[in-house]
């Protein structure tokens, strides 16, 4: 039997259902700030989030900027001026508590 020094697991959407966990986290945030959880609002968040991750991949912004700006930009659509890092911390706490396992 071969000995391995490292073993890497791909958790997100392989072992754990990240999309389910992400949705539950967003549900908590949206509910707290009275933003309707609808297809429109989810799409708006996802578009902002994706655009920022694309900028990161191109080297135009930092990961820290992605994580704080995605919420501050999204909340501006609903006339909230918020500290995106505060919302990111709340969201991250929710993500860390979720763990729906993908079957098989």
Tab-separated table of C-alpha atoms in Angstrom:
chain	number	residue	atom	x	y	z
A	1	UNK	CA	0.000	0.000	0.000
A	2	UNK	CA	1.292	3.430	-0.974
A	3	UNK	CA	1.784	6.028	1.763
A	4	UNK	CA	0.585	9.542	1.020
A	5	UNK	CA	1.971	12.646	2.647
A	6	UNK	CA	-1.090	14.754	1.808
A	7	UNK	CA	-4.699	13.974	1.087
A	8	UNK	CA	-6.829	16.729	-0.419
A	9	UNK	CA	-10.623	16.788	-0.313
A	10	UNK	CA	-12.762	18.971	-2.527
A	11	UNK	CA	-15.565	19.841	-0.137
A	12	UNK	CA	-17.659	22.437	-1.995
A	13	UNK	CA	-20.224	20.766	-4.241
A	14	UNK	CA	-18.386	17.450	-4.017
A	15	UNK	CA	-18.830	16.302	-0.426
A	16	UNK	CA	-20.827	19.256	0.918
A	17	UNK	CA	-23.673	21.016	-0.860
A	18	UNK	CA	-22.262	24.558	-0.999
A	19	UNK	CA	-25.151	25.926	-3.054
A	20	UNK	CA	-27.639	24.863	-0.378
A	21	UNK	CA	-25.441	26.306	2.336
A	22	UNK	CA	-24.959	29.543	0.381
A	23	UNK	CA	-28.706	29.938	-0.098
A	24	UNK	CA	-29.395	29.394	3.608
A	25	UNK	CA	-26.760	31.967	4.491
A	26	UNK	CA	-28.249	34.491	2.086
A	27	UNK	CA	-31.735	33.731	3.429
A	28	UNK	CA	-30.585	34.688	6.922
A	29	UNK	CA	-28.934	37.901	5.737
A	30	UNK	CA	-31.838	38.927	3.516
A	31	UNK	CA	-34.368	38.242	6.269
A	32	UNK	CA	-32.402	40.233	8.846
A	33	UNK	CA	-32.286	43.263	6.554
A	34	UNK	CA	-35.816	42.887	5.132
A	35	UNK	CA	-34.723	42.142	1.589
A	36	UNK	CA	-37.138	39.841	-0.219
A	37	UNK	CA	-35.643	36.464	-1.043
A	38	UNK	CA	-36.754	36.206	-4.651
A	39	UNK	CA	-35.216	35.051	-7.886
A	40	UNK	CA	-34.522	38.690	-8.747
A	41	UNK	CA	-32.624	39.464	-5.540
A	42	UNK	CA	-30.663	36.200	-5.690
A	43	UNK	CA	-29.709	36.898	-9.304
A	44	UNK	CA	-28.641	40.435	-8.418
A	45	UNK	CA	-26.396	39.171	-5.643
A	46	UNK	CA	-24.946	36.415	-7.834
A	47	UNK	CA	-24.197	38.831	-10.683
A	48	UNK	CA	-22.367	41.206	-8.353
A	49	UNK	CA	-20.533	38.350	-6.673
A	50	UNK	CA	-19.465	36.780	-9.990
A	51	UNK	CA	-18.283	40.096	-11.440
A	52	UNK	CA	-16.098	40.705	-8.394
A	53	UNK	CA	-14.610	37.186	-8.472
A	54	UNK	CA	-13.865	37.721	-12.184
A	55	UNK	CA	-11.989	40.934	-11.302
A	56	UNK	CA	-10.006	39.007	-8.689
A	57	UNK	CA	-9.044	36.339	-11.243
A	58	UNK	CA	-7.769	39.107	-13.536
A	59	UNK	CA	-5.735	40.581	-10.683
A	60	UNK	CA	-7.732	43.811	-10.524
A	61	UNK	CA	-8.879	43.542	-6.902
A	62	UNK	CA	-8.007	41.590	-3.763
A	63	UNK	CA	-9.968	38.745	-2.181
A	64	UNK	CA	-10.651	41.018	0.793
A	65	UNK	CA	-12.278	43.515	-1.585
A	66	UNK	CA	-14.431	40.795	-3.145
A	67	UNK	CA	-15.699	39.633	0.225
A	68	UNK	CA	-16.604	43.081	1.511
A	69	UNK	CA	-17.740	44.753	-1.721
A	70	UNK	CA	-20.141	42.034	-2.818
A	71	UNK	CA	-22.475	42.879	0.039
A	72	UNK	CA	-21.985	46.644	0.084
A	73	UNK	CA	-22.724	46.788	-3.679
A	74	UNK	CA	-25.721	44.479	-3.361
A	75	UNK	CA	-27.206	46.388	-0.430
A	76	UNK	CA	-26.906	49.672	-2.334
A	77	UNK	CA	-29.544	48.297	-4.708
A	78	UNK	CA	-31.925	48.309	-1.734
A	79	UNK	CA	-30.876	51.756	-0.473
A	80	UNK	CA	-28.739	50.457	2.395
A	81	UNK	CA	-25.387	52.029	3.160
A	82	UNK	CA	-23.686	49.269	5.100
A	83	UNK	CA	-20.206	48.111	5.961
A	84	UNK	CA	-19.815	45.141	3.650
A	85	UNK	CA	-17.321	43.494	5.986
A	86	UNK	CA	-19.890	43.351	8.792
A	87	UNK	CA	-22.362	41.560	6.516
A	88	UNK	CA	-19.580	39.306	5.229
A	89	UNK	CA	-18.791	38.281	8.809
A	90	UNK	CA	-22.465	37.496	9.481
A	91	UNK	CA	-22.687	35.542	6.230
A	92	UNK	CA	-19.458	33.653	6.962
A	93	UNK	CA	-20.804	32.616	10.386
A	94	UNK	CA	-23.859	31.196	8.674
A	95	UNK	CA	-21.772	29.365	6.065
A	96	UNK	CA	-19.574	27.875	8.762
A	97	UNK	CA	-22.572	26.368	10.521
A	98	UNK	CA	-24.021	24.670	7.423
A	99	UNK	CA	-23.075	21.205	6.318
A	100	UNK	CA	-25.567	19.491	4.041
A	101	UNK	CA	-23.846	16.396	2.663
A	102	UNK	CA	-24.212	15.429	-0.992
A	103	UNK	CA	-25.561	11.880	-1.278
A	104	UNK	CA	-23.393	9.044	-2.595
